[in-house]
Amino acid sequence: MKNSDKNRQLTKKIISGKFKNKVLKLPSKTTTRSSKSIVLESFFNTIQFDIIDATFVEVFSGSGSIGLEALSRGAKNILFMEQDRDAIKVLKENISITDPSACEVFSGDSFSNINAVISTLKRNNQRAYFYIDPPFSIREGMEDIYDKMIEMIASIPPELTELIIIEHMTGLEIPETIGAFTKKKSKKFGNTTLTYFEEIVE
């Protein structure tokens, strides 16, 4: 591989909305992975009208491409959660070319910071869409990440939740119910699947 290829910045564009075609930087592939455009298109086609003026939480946000796509399409507030330092640097650069006043970054371990996010939603009297895209469990040190993710979801108060969306490896078995939430549907895109959870209504 040429040095120029090695050093070339990975990027992707915002697909639609008021920030359409803004170029977002991506962190190195060794720390985070970017959701495929086909996955994002399907997701935003599903919730396109619902997220207008909504609050959106992107857990394990990496570059923030999903949260910033939501912002571009009319979401009012975006809360980003990310631990990796290089990813946070890229995330903040990407936020700076959109609307920083609508964004808040929670740096550090998402499994700990979920409590700070929940407190923020309570304080602002907001319900949110939670998009959760954890590192694949095949990565070293991440073997129990899906167990932790399920515990985290179970801790989210349903009264603060519009919808929970998990982007995960196809083939992963996710329970039909997690805490106060039940599986609404799953959609497969090759090796990646989106699974939607909503509050159980008696």
C-alpha positions as a LaTeX table, in Angstrom:
\begin{tabular}{lrrr}
\hline
Residue & $x$ (\AA) & $y$ (\AA) & $z$ (\AA) \\
\hline
Met1 & 0.00 & 0.00 & 0.00 \\
Lys2 & 1.31 & 3.47 & $-0.83$ \\
Asn3 & 1.90 & 5.91 & 2.02 \\
Ser4 & $-0.58$ & 8.31 & 0.46 \\
Asp5 & $-3.29$ & 5.64 & 0.69 \\
Lys6 & $-2.38$ & 4.88 & 4.28 \\
Asn7 & $-2.61$ & 8.51 & 5.31 \\
Arg8 & $-5.72$ & 9.34 & 3.33 \\
Gln9 & $-8.59$ & 10.54 & 5.58 \\
Leu10 & $-11.63$ & 8.30 & 5.46 \\
Thr11 & $-14.83$ & 10.26 & 4.90 \\
Lys12 & $-18.54$ & 9.91 & 4.24 \\
Lys13 & $-21.24$ & 12.40 & 3.28 \\
Ile14 & $-24.47$ & 13.27 & 5.05 \\
Ile15 & $-27.13$ & 11.72 & 2.82 \\
Ser16 & $-30.11$ & 14.06 & 3.18 \\
Gly17 & $-31.55$ & 17.12 & 4.91 \\
Lys18 & $-30.22$ & 20.58 & 5.69 \\
Phe19 & $-26.60$ & 19.40 & 5.93 \\
Lys20 & $-26.80$ & 17.18 & 2.85 \\
Asn21 & $-23.41$ & 16.48 & 1.21 \\
Lys22 & $-21.43$ & 17.84 & 4.19 \\
Val23 & $-18.32$ & 15.67 & 4.36 \\
Leu24 & $-17.79$ & 13.91 & 7.69 \\
Lys25 & $-14.43$ & 12.51 & 8.72 \\
Leu26 & $-14.26$ & 8.92 & 9.95 \\
Pro27 & $-11.93$ & 7.61 & 12.67 \\
Ser28 & $-9.42$ & 4.93 & 11.75 \\
Lys29 & $-10.97$ & 1.55 & 11.04 \\
Thr30 & $-8.98$ & $-0.01$ & 13.87 \\
Thr31 & $-10.99$ & 1.81 & 16.53 \\
Thr32 & $-14.48$ & 2.11 & 15.10 \\
Arg33 & $-16.45$ & 0.99 & 12.09 \\
Ser34 & $-18.86$ & 3.03 & 10.01 \\
Ser35 & $-22.45$ & 1.98 & 9.37 \\
Lys36 & $-23.12$ & 1.20 & 5.72 \\
Ser37 & $-25.10$ & 3.75 & 3.71 \\
Ile38 & $-27.71$ & 1.10 & 2.88 \\
Val39 & $-28.30$ & 0.51 & 6.61 \\
Leu40 & $-28.65$ & 4.24 & 7.27 \\
Glu41 & $-31.01$ & 4.76 & 4.34 \\
Ser42 & $-33.29$ & 1.97 & 5.57 \\
Phe43 & $-33.23$ & 3.25 & 9.14 \\
Phe44 & $-34.03$ & 6.85 & 8.24 \\
Asn45 & $-36.74$ & 5.78 & 5.81 \\
Thr46 & $-38.35$ & 3.97 & 8.75 \\
Ile47 & $-38.33$ & 6.95 & 11.15 \\
Gln48 & $-37.98$ & 9.93 & 8.79 \\
Phe49 & $-41.05$ & 11.86 & 9.97 \\
Asp50 & $-40.89$ & 10.75 & 13.61 \\
Ile51 & $-37.47$ & 12.27 & 14.34 \\
Ile52 & $-38.42$ & 15.82 & 13.40 \\
Asp53 & $-37.91$ & 17.93 & 16.57 \\
Ala54 & $-36.97$ & 14.76 & 18.47 \\
Thr55 & $-34.05$ & 13.99 & 20.78 \\
Phe56 & $-31.64$ & 11.37 & 19.46 \\
Val57 & $-28.99$ & 9.47 & 21.44 \\
Glu58 & $-26.18$ & 7.78 & 19.53 \\
Val59 & $-24.42$ & 5.25 & 21.76 \\
Phe60 & $-20.90$ & 4.17 & 20.65 \\
Ser61 & $-21.11$ & 7.06 & 18.21 \\
Gly62 & $-17.66$ & 6.99 & 16.58 \\
Ser63 & $-17.71$ & 9.75 & 13.95 \\
Gly64 & $-21.28$ & 10.71 & 14.85 \\
Ser65 & $-22.49$ & 10.02 & 11.32 \\
Ile66 & $-25.86$ & 8.61 & 12.45 \\
Gly67 & $-26.61$ & 11.33 & 14.97 \\
Leu68 & $-25.57$ & 14.05 & 12.53 \\
Glu69 & $-27.72$ & 12.47 & 9.82 \\
Ala70 & $-30.62$ & 12.63 & 12.28 \\
Leu71 & $-29.80$ & 16.28 & 13.00 \\
Ser72 & $-29.70$ & 17.05 & 9.28 \\
Arg73 & $-33.13$ & 15.45 & 8.88 \\
Gly74 & $-34.76$ & 17.55 & 11.58 \\
Ala75 & $-33.95$ & 16.12 & 15.01 \\
Lys76 & $-33.64$ & 18.88 & 17.60 \\
Asn77 & $-31.06$ & 17.54 & 20.06 \\
Ile78 & $-28.35$ & 14.92 & 19.62 \\
Leu79 & $-26.51$ & 13.27 & 22.51 \\
Phe80 & $-23.34$ & 11.43 & 21.48 \\
Met81 & $-21.65$ & 8.76 & 23.61 \\
Glu82 & $-18.10$ & 7.66 & 22.76 \\
Gln83 & $-15.03$ & 6.42 & 24.63 \\
Asp84 & $-12.20$ & 6.33 & 22.09 \\
Arg85 & $-10.12$ & 9.52 & 22.16 \\
Asp86 & $-9.32$ & 9.58 & 18.45 \\
Ala87 & $-12.99$ & 9.03 & 17.62 \\
Ile88 & $-14.05$ & 11.85 & 19.97 \\
Lys89 & $-11.63$ & 14.25 & 18.25 \\
Val90 & $-13.12$ & 13.37 & 14.85 \\
Leu91 & $-16.66$ & 13.51 & 16.27 \\
Lys92 & $-16.15$ & 17.06 & 17.58 \\
Glu93 & $-14.71$ & 18.18 & 14.22 \\
Asn94 & $-17.78$ & 16.75 & 12.47 \\
Ile95 & $-20.16$ & 18.45 & 14.91 \\
Ser96 & $-18.41$ & 21.78 & 14.25 \\
Ile97 & $-19.52$ & 21.80 & 10.58 \\
Thr98 & $-23.19$ & 21.21 & 11.44 \\
Asp99 & $-24.94$ & 22.72 & 14.49 \\
Pro100 & $-22.84$ & 22.46 & 17.68 \\
Ser101 & $-25.57$ & 24.15 & 19.78 \\
Ala102 & $-27.83$ & 21.12 & 19.19 \\
Cys103 & $-25.18$ & 18.55 & 20.16 \\
Glu104 & $-23.73$ & 17.27 & 23.42 \\
Val105 & $-20.85$ & 14.78 & 23.71 \\
Phe106 & $-20.60$ & 12.37 & 26.66 \\
Ser107 & $-16.98$ & 11.20 & 26.65 \\
Gly108 & $-16.02$ & 7.93 & 28.34 \\
Asp109 & $-17.47$ & 4.49 & 28.91 \\
Ser110 & $-21.02$ & 4.38 & 27.54 \\
Phe111 & $-22.08$ & 1.75 & 30.07 \\
Ser112 & $-21.27$ & 4.23 & 32.86 \\
Asn113 & $-22.36$ & 7.38 & 31.03 \\
Ile114 & $-25.85$ & 6.06 & 30.30 \\
Asn115 & $-26.79$ & 7.32 & 33.78 \\
Ala116 & $-25.65$ & 10.86 & 32.90 \\
Val117 & $-27.63$ & 10.71 & 29.64 \\
Ile118 & $-30.74$ & 9.51 & 31.49 \\
Ser119 & $-30.33$ & 12.36 & 34.01 \\
Thr120 & $-30.03$ & 14.86 & 31.13 \\
Leu121 & $-33.22$ & 13.55 & 29.49 \\
Lys122 & $-35.09$ & 13.69 & 32.81 \\
Arg123 & $-33.87$ & 17.21 & 33.52 \\
Asn124 & $-34.98$ & 18.40 & 30.08 \\
Asn125 & $-38.21$ & 16.40 & 30.17 \\
Gln126 & $-37.29$ & 14.65 & 26.89 \\
Arg127 & $-38.02$ & 11.29 & 25.33 \\
Ala128 & $-35.34$ & 10.00 & 22.97 \\
Tyr129 & $-34.50$ & 7.62 & 20.17 \\
Phe130 & $-31.55$ & 5.45 & 21.22 \\
Tyr131 & $-29.34$ & 4.16 & 18.38 \\
Ile132 & $-26.91$ & 1.59 & 19.77 \\
Asp133 & $-24.07$ & 0.33 & 17.58 \\
Pro134 & $-21.56$ & $-1.50$ & 19.81 \\
Pro135 & $-18.18$ & $-2.75$ & 18.60 \\
Phe136 & $-18.49$ & $-6.28$ & 17.26 \\
Ser137 & $-17.91$ & $-8.86$ & 20.01 \\
Ile138 & $-15.22$ & $-10.57$ & 17.93 \\
Arg139 & $-12.86$ & $-7.69$ & 18.78 \\
Glu140 & $-10.33$ & $-8.36$ & 21.51 \\
Gly141 & $-11.63$ & $-7.27$ & 24.92 \\
Met142 & $-15.19$ & $-6.94$ & 23.62 \\
Glu143 & $-16.35$ & $-10.54$ & 24.16 \\
Asp144 & $-19.01$ & $-9.58$ & 26.72 \\
Ile145 & $-20.11$ & $-6.35$ & 25.06 \\
Tyr146 & $-23.54$ & $-7.64$ & 24.01 \\
Asp147 & $-24.32$ & $-8.84$ & 27.55 \\
Lys148 & $-23.39$ & $-5.39$ & 28.85 \\
Met149 & $-25.47$ & $-3.76$ & 26.11 \\
Ile150 & $-28.56$ & $-5.75$ & 27.11 \\
Glu151 & $-28.07$ & $-4.76$ & 30.76 \\
Met152 & $-27.72$ & $-1.13$ & 29.68 \\
Ile153 & $-30.92$ & $-1.21$ & 27.63 \\
Ala154 & $-32.81$ & $-2.77$ & 30.54 \\
Ser155 & $-31.71$ & 0.21 & 32.69 \\
Ile156 & $-33.24$ & 2.83 & 30.36 \\
Pro157 & $-36.57$ & 4.14 & 31.70 \\
Pro158 & $-39.35$ & 3.48 & 29.16 \\
Glu159 & $-40.93$ & 6.86 & 29.88 \\
Leu160 & $-37.80$ & 8.49 & 28.39 \\
Thr161 & $-37.78$ & 6.29 & 25.29 \\
Glu162 & $-39.40$ & 6.64 & 21.89 \\
Leu163 & $-37.60$ & 3.71 & 20.28 \\
Ile164 & $-34.40$ & 1.68 & 20.73 \\
Ile165 & $-32.49$ & 0.59 & 17.64 \\
Ile166 & $-29.60$ & $-1.88$ & 17.82 \\
Glu167 & $-27.16$ & $-2.32$ & 14.95 \\
His168 & $-25.52$ & $-5.70$ & 15.45 \\
Met169 & $-23.91$ & $-8.71$ & 13.82 \\
Thr170 & $-26.39$ & $-10.83$ & 11.90 \\
Gly171 & $-26.77$ & $-14.14$ & 13.70 \\
Leu172 & $-26.60$ & $-12.62$ & 17.16 \\
Glu173 & $-29.56$ & $-13.84$ & 19.20 \\
Ile174 & $-31.17$ & $-10.94$ & 21.00 \\
Pro175 & $-33.95$ & $-11.62$ & 23.54 \\
Glu176 & $-37.54$ & $-10.88$ & 22.50 \\
Thr177 & $-37.88$ & $-8.66$ & 25.57 \\
Ile178 & $-35.27$ & $-6.55$ & 27.36 \\
Gly179 & $-36.41$ & $-4.86$ & 30.55 \\
Ala180 & $-39.54$ & $-2.86$ & 29.71 \\
Phe181 & $-39.01$ & $-3.23$ & 25.95 \\
Thr182 & $-40.14$ & $-5.76$ & 23.37 \\
Lys183 & $-38.75$ & $-6.53$ & 19.93 \\
Lys184 & $-40.73$ & $-4.78$ & 17.21 \\
Lys185 & $-38.88$ & $-5.98$ & 14.11 \\
Ser186 & $-35.48$ & $-6.91$ & 12.66 \\
Lys187 & $-34.08$ & $-6.11$ & 9.23 \\
Lys188 & $-31.03$ & $-7.88$ & 7.81 \\
Phe189 & $-28.36$ & $-6.29$ & 5.57 \\
Gly190 & $-25.82$ & $-9.05$ & 4.91 \\
Asn191 & $-23.58$ & $-9.27$ & 7.99 \\
Thr192 & $-25.40$ & $-6.41$ & 9.73 \\
Thr193 & $-28.90$ & $-6.39$ & 11.22 \\
Leu194 & $-31.04$ & $-3.59$ & 12.66 \\
Thr195 & $-33.35$ & $-4.65$ & 15.48 \\
Tyr196 & $-35.99$ & $-2.28$ & 16.85 \\
Phe197 & $-37.35$ & $-2.33$ & 20.41 \\
Glu198 & $-40.27$ & $-0.38$ & 21.83 \\
Glu199 & $-41.97$ & $-0.12$ & 25.20 \\
Ile200 & $-44.20$ & $-3.03$ & 26.17 \\
Val201 & $-47.77$ & $-1.73$ & 26.28 \\
Glu202 & $-50.08$ & $-3.74$ & 28.51 \\
\hline
\end{tabular}
